Short mmCIF file of C-alpha atoms and ligand atoms in Angstrom, two decimals:
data_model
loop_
_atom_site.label_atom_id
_atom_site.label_comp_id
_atom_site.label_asym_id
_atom_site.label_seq_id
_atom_site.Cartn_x
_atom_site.Cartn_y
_atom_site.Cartn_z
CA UNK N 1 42.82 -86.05 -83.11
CA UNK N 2 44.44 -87.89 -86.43
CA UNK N 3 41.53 -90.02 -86.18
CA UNK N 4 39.80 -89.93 -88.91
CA UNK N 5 37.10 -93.08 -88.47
CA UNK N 6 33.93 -92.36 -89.56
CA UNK N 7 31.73 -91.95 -86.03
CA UNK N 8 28.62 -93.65 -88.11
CA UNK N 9 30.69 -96.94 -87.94
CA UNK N 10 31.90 -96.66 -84.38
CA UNK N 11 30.03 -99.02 -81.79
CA UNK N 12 28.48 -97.79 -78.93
CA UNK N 13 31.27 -98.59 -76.44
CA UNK N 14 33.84 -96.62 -78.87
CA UNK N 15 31.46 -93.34 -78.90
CA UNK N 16 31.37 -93.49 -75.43
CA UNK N 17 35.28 -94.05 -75.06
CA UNK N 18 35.98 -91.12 -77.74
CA UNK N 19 32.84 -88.96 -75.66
CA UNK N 20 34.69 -89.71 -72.24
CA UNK N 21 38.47 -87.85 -73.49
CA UNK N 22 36.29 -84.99 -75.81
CA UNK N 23 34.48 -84.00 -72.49
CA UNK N 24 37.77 -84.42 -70.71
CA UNK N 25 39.48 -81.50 -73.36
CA UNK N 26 36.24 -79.44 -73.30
CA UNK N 27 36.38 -79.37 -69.20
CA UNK N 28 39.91 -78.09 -69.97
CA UNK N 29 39.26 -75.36 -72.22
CA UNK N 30 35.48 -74.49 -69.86
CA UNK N 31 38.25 -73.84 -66.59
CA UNK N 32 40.29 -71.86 -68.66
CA UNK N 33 37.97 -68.94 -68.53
CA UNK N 34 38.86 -67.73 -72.29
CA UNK N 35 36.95 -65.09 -73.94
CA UNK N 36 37.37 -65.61 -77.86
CA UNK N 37 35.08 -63.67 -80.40
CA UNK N 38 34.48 -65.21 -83.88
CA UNK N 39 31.39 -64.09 -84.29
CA UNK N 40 31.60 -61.25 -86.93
CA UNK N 41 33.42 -60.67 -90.39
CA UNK N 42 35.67 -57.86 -89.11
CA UNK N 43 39.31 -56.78 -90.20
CA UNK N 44 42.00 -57.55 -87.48
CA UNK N 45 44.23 -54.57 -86.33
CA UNK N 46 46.98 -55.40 -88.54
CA UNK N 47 44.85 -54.63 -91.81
CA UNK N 48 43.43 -51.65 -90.36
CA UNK N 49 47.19 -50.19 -90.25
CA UNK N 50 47.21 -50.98 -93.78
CA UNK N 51 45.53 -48.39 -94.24
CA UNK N 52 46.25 -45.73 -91.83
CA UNK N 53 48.65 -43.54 -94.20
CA UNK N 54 45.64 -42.59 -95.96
CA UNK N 55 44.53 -40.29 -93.21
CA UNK N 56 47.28 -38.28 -94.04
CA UNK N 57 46.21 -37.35 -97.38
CA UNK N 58 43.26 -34.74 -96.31
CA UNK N 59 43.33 -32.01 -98.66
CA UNK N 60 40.17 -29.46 -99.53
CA UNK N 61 40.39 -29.47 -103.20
CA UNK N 62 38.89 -31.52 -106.22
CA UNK N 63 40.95 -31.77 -109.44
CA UNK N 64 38.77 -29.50 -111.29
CA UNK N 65 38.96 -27.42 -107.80
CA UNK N 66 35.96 -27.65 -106.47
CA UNK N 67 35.61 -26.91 -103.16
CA UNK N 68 35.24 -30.23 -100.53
CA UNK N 69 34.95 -28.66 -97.59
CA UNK N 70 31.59 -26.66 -98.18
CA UNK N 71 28.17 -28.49 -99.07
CA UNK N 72 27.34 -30.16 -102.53
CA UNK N 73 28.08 -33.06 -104.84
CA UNK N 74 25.25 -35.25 -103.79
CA UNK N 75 26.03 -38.51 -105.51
CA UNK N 76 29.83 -38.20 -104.91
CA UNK N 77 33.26 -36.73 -106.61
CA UNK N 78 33.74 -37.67 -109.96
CA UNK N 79 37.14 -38.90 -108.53
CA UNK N 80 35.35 -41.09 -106.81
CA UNK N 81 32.88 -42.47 -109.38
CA UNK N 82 35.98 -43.13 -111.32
CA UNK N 83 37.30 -45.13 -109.06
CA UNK N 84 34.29 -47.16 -108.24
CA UNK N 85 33.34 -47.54 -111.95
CA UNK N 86 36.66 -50.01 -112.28
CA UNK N 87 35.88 -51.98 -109.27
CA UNK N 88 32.92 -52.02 -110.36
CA UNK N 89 33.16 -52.26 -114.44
CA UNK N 90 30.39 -50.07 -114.79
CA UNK N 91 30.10 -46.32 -116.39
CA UNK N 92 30.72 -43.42 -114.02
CA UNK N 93 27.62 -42.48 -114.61
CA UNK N 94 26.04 -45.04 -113.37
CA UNK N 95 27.53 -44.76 -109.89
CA UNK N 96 26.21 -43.04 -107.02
CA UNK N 97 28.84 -42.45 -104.16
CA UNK N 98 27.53 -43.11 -100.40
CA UNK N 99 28.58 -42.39 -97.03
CA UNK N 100 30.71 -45.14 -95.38
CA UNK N 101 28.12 -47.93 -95.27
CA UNK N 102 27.05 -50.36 -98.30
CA UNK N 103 24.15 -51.72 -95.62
CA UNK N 104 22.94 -48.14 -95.63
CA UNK N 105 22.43 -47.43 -99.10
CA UNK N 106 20.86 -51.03 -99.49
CA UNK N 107 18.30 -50.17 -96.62
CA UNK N 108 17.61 -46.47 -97.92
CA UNK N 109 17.08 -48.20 -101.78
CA UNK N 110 14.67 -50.19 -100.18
CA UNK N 111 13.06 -48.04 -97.70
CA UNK N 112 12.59 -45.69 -100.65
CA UNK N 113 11.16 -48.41 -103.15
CA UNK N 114 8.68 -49.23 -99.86
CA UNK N 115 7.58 -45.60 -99.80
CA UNK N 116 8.09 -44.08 -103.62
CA UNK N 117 8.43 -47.43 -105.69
CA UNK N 118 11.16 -47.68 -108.00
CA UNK N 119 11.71 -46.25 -111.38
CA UNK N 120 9.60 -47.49 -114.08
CA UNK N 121 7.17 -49.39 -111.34
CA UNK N 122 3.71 -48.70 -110.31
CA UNK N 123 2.67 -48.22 -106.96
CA UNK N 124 4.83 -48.09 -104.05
CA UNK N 125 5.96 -51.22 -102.51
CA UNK N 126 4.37 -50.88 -99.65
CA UNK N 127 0.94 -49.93 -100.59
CA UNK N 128 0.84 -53.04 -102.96
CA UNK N 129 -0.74 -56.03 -101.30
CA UNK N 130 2.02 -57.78 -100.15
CA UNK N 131 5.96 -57.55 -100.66
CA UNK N 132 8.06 -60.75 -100.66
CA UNK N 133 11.78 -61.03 -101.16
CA UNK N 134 13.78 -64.18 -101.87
CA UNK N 135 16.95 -65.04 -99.43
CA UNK N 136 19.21 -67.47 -101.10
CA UNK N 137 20.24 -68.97 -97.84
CA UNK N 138 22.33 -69.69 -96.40
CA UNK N 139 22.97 -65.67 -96.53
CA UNK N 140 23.73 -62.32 -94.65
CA UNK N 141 21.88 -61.70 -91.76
CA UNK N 142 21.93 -58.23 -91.78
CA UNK N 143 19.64 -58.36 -95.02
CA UNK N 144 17.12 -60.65 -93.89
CA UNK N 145 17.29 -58.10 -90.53
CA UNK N 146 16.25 -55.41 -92.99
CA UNK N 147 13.35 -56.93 -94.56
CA UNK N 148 12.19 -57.86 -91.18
CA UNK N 149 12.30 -53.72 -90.38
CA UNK N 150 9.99 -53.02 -93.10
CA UNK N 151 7.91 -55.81 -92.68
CA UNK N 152 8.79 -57.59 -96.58
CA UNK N 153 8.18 -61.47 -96.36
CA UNK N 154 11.09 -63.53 -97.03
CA UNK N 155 11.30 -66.62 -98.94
CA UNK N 156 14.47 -69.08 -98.38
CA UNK N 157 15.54 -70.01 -101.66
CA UNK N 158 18.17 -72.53 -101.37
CA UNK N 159 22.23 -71.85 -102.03
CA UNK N 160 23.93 -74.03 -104.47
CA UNK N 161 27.35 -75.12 -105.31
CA UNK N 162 27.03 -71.76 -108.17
CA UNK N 163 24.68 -69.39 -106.53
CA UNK N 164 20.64 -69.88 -106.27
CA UNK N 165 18.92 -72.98 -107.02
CA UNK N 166 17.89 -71.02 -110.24
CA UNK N 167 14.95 -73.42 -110.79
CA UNK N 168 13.16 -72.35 -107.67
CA UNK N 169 14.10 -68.98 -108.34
CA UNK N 170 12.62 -68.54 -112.22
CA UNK N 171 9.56 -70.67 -110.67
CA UNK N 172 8.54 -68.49 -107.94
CA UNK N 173 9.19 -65.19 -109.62
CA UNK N 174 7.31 -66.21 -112.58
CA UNK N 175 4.26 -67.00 -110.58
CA UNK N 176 4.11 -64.42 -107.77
CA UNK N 177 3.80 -60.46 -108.44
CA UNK N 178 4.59 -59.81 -104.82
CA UNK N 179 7.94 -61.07 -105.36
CA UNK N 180 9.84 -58.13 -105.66
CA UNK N 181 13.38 -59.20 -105.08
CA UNK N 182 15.78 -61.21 -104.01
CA UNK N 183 19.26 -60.51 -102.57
CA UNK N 184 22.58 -61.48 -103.77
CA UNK N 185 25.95 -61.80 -102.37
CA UNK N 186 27.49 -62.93 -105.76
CA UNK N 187 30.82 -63.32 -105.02
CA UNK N 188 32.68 -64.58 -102.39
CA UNK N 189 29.14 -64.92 -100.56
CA UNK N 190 28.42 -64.36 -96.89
CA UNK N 191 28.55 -67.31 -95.68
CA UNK N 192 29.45 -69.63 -98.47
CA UNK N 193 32.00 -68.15 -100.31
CA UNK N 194 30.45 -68.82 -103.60
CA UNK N 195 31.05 -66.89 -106.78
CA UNK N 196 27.83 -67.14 -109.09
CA UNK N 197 28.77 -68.52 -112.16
CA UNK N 198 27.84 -67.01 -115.64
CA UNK N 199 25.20 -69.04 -116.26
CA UNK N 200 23.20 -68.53 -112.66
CA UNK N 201 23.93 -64.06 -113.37
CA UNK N 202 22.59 -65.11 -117.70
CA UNK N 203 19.15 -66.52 -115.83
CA UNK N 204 18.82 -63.69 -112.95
CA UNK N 205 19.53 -60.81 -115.68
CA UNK N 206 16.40 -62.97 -118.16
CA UNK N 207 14.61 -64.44 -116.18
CA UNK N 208 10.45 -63.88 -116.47
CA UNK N 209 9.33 -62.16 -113.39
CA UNK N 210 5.72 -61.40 -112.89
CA UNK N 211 6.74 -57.61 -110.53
CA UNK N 212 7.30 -55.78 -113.27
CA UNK N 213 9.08 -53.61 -110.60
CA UNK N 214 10.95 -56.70 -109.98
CA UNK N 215 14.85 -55.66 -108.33
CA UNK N 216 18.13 -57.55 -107.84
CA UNK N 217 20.02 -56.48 -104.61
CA UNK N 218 23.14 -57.04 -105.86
CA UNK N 219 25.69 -56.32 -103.05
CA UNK N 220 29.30 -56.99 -104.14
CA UNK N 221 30.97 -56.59 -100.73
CA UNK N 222 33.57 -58.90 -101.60
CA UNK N 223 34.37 -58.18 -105.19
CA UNK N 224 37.77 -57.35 -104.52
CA UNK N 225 38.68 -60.00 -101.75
CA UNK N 226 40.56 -62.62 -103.44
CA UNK N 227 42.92 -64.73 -101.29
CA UNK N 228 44.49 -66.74 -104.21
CA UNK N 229 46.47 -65.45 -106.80
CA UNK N 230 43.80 -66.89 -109.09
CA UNK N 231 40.82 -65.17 -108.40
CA UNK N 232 36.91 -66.35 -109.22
CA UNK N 233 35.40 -64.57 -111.98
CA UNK N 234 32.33 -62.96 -111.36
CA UNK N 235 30.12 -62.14 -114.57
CA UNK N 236 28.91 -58.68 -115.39
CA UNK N 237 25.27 -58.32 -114.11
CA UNK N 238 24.23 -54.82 -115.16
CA UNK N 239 25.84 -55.40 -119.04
CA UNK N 240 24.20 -59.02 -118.65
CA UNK N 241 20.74 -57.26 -117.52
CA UNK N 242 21.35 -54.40 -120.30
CA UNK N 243 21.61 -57.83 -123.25
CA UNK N 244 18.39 -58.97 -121.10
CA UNK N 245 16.52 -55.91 -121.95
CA UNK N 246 15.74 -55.45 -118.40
CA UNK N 247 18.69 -52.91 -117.60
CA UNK N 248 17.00 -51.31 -114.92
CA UNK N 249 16.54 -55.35 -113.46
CA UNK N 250 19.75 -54.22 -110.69
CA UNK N 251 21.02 -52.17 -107.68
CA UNK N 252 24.42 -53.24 -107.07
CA UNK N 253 26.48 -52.05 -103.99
CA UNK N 254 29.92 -52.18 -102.54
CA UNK N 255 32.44 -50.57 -99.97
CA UNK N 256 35.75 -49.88 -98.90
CA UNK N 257 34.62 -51.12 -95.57
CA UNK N 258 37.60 -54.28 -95.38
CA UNK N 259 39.64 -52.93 -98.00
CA UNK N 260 40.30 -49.21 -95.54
CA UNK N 261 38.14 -49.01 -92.43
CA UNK N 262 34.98 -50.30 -91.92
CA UNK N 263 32.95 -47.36 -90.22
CA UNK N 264 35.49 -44.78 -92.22
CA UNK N 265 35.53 -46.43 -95.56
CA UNK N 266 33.34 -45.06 -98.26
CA UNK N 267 30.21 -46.84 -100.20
CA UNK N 268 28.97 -46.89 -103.80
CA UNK N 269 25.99 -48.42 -105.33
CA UNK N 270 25.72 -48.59 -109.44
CA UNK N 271 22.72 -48.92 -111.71
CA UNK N 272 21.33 -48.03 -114.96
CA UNK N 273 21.45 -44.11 -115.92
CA UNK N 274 17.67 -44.50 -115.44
CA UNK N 275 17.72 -46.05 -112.04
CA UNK N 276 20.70 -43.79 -111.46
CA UNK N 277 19.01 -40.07 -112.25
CA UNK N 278 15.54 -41.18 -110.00
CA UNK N 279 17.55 -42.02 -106.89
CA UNK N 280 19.73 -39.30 -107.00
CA UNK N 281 16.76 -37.18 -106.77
CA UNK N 282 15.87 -38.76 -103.47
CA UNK N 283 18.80 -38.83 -101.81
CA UNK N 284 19.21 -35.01 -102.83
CA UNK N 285 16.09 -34.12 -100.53
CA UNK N 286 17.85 -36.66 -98.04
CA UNK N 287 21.52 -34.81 -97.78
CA UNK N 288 23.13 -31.12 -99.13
CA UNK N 289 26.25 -33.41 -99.77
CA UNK N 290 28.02 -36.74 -98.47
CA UNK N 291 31.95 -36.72 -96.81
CA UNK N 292 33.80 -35.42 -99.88
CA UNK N 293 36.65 -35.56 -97.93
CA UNK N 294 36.95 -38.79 -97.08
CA UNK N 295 35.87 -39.81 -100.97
CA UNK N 296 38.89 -37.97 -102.06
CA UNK N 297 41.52 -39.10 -99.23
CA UNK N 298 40.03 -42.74 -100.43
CA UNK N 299 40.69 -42.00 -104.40
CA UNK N 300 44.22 -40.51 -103.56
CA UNK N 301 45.32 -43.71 -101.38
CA UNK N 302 43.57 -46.35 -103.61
CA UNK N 303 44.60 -44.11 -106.88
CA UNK N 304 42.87 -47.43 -109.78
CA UNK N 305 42.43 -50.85 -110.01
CA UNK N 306 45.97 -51.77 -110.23
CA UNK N 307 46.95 -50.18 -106.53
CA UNK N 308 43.39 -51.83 -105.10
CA UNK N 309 44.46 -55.06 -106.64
CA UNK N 310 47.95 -54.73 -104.74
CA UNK N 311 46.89 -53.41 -101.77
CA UNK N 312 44.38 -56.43 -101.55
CA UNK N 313 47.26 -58.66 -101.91
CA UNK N 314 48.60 -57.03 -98.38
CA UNK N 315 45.19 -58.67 -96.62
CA UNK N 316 45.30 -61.55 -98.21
CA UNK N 317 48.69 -62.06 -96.84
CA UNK N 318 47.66 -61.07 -93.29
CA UNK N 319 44.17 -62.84 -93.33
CA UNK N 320 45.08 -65.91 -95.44
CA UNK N 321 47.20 -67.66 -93.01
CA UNK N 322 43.88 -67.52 -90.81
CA UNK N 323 41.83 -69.75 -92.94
CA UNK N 324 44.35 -72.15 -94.10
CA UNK N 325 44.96 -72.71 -89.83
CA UNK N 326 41.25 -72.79 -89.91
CA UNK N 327 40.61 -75.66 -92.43
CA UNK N 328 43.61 -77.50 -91.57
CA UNK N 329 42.42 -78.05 -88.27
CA UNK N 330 38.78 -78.94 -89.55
CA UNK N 331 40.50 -81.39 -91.04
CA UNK N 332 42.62 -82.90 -88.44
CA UNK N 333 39.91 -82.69 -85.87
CA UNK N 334 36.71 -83.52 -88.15
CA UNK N 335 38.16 -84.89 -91.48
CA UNK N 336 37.07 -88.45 -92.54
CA UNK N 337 34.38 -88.67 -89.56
CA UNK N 338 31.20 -87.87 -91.13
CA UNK N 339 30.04 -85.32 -88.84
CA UNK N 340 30.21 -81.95 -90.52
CA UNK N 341 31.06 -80.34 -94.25
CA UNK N 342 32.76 -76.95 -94.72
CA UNK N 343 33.68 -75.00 -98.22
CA UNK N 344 36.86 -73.89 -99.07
CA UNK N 345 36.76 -70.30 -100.23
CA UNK N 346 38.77 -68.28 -102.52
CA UNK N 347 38.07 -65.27 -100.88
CA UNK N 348 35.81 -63.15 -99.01
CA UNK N 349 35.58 -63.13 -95.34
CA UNK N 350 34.12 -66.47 -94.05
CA UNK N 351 34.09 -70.06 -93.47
CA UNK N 352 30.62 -71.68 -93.61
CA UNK N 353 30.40 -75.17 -91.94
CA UNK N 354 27.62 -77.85 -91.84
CA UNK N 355 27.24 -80.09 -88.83
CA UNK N 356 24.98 -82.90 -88.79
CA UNK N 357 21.32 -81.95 -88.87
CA UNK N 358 19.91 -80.81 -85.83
CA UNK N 359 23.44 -79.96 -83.77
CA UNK N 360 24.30 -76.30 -84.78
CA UNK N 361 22.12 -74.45 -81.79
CA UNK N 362 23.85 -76.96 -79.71
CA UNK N 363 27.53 -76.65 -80.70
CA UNK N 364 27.25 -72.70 -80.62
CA UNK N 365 25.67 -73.03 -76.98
CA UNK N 366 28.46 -75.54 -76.01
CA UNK N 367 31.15 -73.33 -77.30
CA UNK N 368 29.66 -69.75 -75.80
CA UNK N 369 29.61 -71.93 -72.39
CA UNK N 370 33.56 -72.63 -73.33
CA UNK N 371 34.38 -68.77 -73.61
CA UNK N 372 33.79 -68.63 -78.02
CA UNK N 373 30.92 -67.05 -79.21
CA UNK N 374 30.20 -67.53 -82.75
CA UNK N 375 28.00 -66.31 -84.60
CA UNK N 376 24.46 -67.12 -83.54
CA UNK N 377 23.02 -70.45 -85.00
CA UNK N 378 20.17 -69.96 -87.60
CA UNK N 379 21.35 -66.42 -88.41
CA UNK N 380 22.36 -67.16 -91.86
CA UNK N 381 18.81 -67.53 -92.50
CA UNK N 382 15.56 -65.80 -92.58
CA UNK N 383 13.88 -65.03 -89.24
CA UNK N 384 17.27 -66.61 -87.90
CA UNK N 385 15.40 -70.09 -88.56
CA UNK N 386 18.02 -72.37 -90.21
CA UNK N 387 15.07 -75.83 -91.01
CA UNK N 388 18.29 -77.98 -90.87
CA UNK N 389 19.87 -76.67 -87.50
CA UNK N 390 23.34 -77.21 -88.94
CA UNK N 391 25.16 -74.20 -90.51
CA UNK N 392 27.72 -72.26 -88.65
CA UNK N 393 29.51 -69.21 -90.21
CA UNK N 394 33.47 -68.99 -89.21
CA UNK N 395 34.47 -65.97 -89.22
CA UNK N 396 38.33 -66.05 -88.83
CA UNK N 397 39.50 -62.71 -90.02
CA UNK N 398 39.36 -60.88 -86.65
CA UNK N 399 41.38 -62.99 -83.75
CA UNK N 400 44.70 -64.17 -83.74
CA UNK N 401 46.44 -66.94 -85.00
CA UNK N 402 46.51 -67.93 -81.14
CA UNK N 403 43.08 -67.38 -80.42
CA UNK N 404 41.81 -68.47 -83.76
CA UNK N 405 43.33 -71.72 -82.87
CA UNK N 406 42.18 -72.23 -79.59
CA UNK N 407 38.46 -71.42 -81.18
CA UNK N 408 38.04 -74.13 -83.35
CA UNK N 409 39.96 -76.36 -81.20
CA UNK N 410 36.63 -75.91 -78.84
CA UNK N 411 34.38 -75.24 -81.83
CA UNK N 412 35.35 -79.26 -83.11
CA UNK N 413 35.38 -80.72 -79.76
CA UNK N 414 31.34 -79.34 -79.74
CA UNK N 415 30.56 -80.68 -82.98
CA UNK N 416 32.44 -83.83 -81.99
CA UNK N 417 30.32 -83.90 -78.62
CA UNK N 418 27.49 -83.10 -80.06
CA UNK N 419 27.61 -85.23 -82.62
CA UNK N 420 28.41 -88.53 -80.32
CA UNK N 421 25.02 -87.43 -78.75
CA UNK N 422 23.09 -87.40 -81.82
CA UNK N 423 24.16 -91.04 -83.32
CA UNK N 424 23.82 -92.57 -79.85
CA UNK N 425 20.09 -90.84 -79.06
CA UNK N 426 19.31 -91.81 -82.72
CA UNK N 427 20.33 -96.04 -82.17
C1 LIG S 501 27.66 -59.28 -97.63
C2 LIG S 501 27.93 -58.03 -96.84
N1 LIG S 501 27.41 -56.88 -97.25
C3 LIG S 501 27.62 -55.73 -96.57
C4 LIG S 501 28.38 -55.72 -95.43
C5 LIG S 501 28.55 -54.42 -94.69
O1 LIG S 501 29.04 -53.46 -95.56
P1 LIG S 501 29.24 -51.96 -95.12
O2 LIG S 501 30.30 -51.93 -94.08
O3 LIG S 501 29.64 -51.28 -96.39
O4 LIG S 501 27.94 -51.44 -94.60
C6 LIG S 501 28.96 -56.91 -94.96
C7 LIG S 501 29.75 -56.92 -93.72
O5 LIG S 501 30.06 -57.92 -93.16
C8 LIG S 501 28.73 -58.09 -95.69
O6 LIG S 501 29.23 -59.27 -95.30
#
């Protein structure tokens, strides 16, 4: 610890010295038998009592007075689309309202473009020859996990410092018909916590694609998750899309999942009018009528964009202290060595950290065997097949301070150990 020599110039004899007290610490930490979970972006208990008053605010009645507690309103309470059409900056009318899960309404958009195609496109998905999707990776495994459901090839297109490497992108859509999406976490990301930048949403909303039932999975899941008083900005995509020409180019989705309760929250997805008035059609074979309860016990709690914006502040204060412990110790224990990278995000819920090629299975093994489980290595990409073997996605919202702490005390000694093993096998 404070040592910050790079372990590239360290001789042999000093690895093995520095190896010697690292396995000394991680023997400690093995015998203490701990059982620390870092392995998943959930809220902690304290910003789940944020939230709690809102259960209080059940009521049976719409503004206009409809009735909530009988059947109807398939695409959600126009309180509701109100609401989501300021997070959102879209029209109300271009909102549908879900149950309580974004990841449901992105697997039912796609399940239904597999079976029905999507508005304005030929042929179902799935009876076209092939169906390919691109997976800026890293990226959310629970998306690659849904193309892998329905059988829809993916294609790792890499993650840059501003979304996409937008070259490979424009290349590959251009040229391939099969290609009929790609998903987005644009800001925040899972795992990066990158924010697109203008330019990188300018060349998704033009770019040339060869599908001319060609869609952008746009899931916004952290749009409102700042943790800095200056927050990224995160450009427009269905106005940008509309300029385009290709307005119906987007499916965007988001939820209250970490801003109420994740399994209790409530979802929206927005898209052109178009896009908008053929879904709705589906889903209203699908379901007489989502929780219109919960939608308006959600609008009455979150009220606009001002109270979501201060209500946000009241995780950031909870969950912010959590990655600033997090980085400082990455850079006490790892800083200056040469053995790992990590971003610094200003917002959203993750960490995303490189170790040196070939060591991330490793670490995660090392640490699991130590009591932390992490998430698994390779998950943040396609087929859970990360080509490098190094990313690891930190996940610090859920422990405690404590337990966070003791987590990537053991998560640096493995990347330190493992690390050691790698420079001395490779001399
Ligand atoms: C990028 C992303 N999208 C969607 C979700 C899940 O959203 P929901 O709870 O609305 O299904 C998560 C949860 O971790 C996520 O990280």
């Amino acid at each position: 610890m404070g040592n910050r020599t790079d372990f590239w110039n360290m001789n042999r004899a000093e690895l093995n010295k520095h190896d010697v007290s690292l396995k000394e610490r991680y023997a400690e930490y093995k015998n203490q038998t701990m059982k620390l979970d870092m392995s998943r972006g959930k809220p902690c208990p304290e910003q789940l009592e944020l939230s709690k008053s809102m259960l209080d605010l059940v009521t049976s009645k719409g503004l206009d007075g409809s009735d909530f507690l009988n059947y109807g309103g398939v695409d959600g309470i126009s309180e509701a689309k109100e609401l989501f059409s300021q997070i959102l900056e879209v029209r109300s009318n271009e909102i549908i309202i879900g149950g309580n899960s974004s990841l449901a309404m992105m697997h039912d958009t796609l399940s239904r473009a597999m079976l029905h195609g999507v508005y304005g496109g030929g042929l179902p998905w799935g009876k076209q020859s092939a169906v390919k999707f691109l997976c800026p990776s890293p990226g959310y495994d629970r998306h690659f996990a849904i193309c892998e459901l329905l059988n829809i090839e993916m294609i790792a297109v890499d993650m840059l410092h501003d979304g996409p490497d937008m070259d490979a992108v424009e290349k590959l859509v251009d040229q391939d018909d099969t290609i009929k999406g790609i998903w987005c976490v644009p800001k925040y990301s899972n795992p990066d916590g990158i924010t697109y930048s203008d330019q990188t949403v300018d060349r998704l909303a033009n770019m040339k694609t060869k599908a001319r039932d060609f869609r952008i999975f746009w899931d916004d899941a952290y749009t409102v998750h700042h943790m800095t008083d200056k927050p990224d900005y995160l450009k427009n995509i269905l106005n940008a899309c509309k300029e385009a020409g290709n307005p119906d180019r987007v499916f965007i989705f988001c939820s209250t999942s970490k801003v109420t309760f994740p399994g209790a929250g409530v979802a929206a997805m927005a898209a052109s009018v178009e896009n908008v008035t053929d879904i709705r059609k589906q889903i209203a074979v699908q379901t007489i009528g989502p929780d219109k309860i919960n939608q308006l016990r959600h609008v009455r709690f979150l009220k606009d964009m001002d109270h979501v914006r201060r209500h946000m502040e009241k995780h950031a204060a909870i969950i912010k202290p959590k990655f600033e412990m997090v980085l400082n110790k990455l850079e006490s224990e790892l800083g200056g060595k040469n053995i790992a990278t990590w971003n610094k995000p200003n917002g959203g819920y993750f960490i995303s950290l490189n170790t040196l090629d070939g060591c991330a299975r490793i670490v995660v093994k090392m640490a699991a065997e130590a009591g932390v489980t992490l998430t698994a290595a390779g998950a943040t990409f396609p087929y859970g097949k990360d080509p490098l073997d190094r990313n690891i996605r930190i996940a610090p919202t859920f422990p405690s301070l404590k337990e966070l702490e003791k987590s990537i005390e053991v998560l640096c000694i493995c990347i330190q150990l493992a690390s050691i093993d790698k420079i001395l096998t490779e001399r």
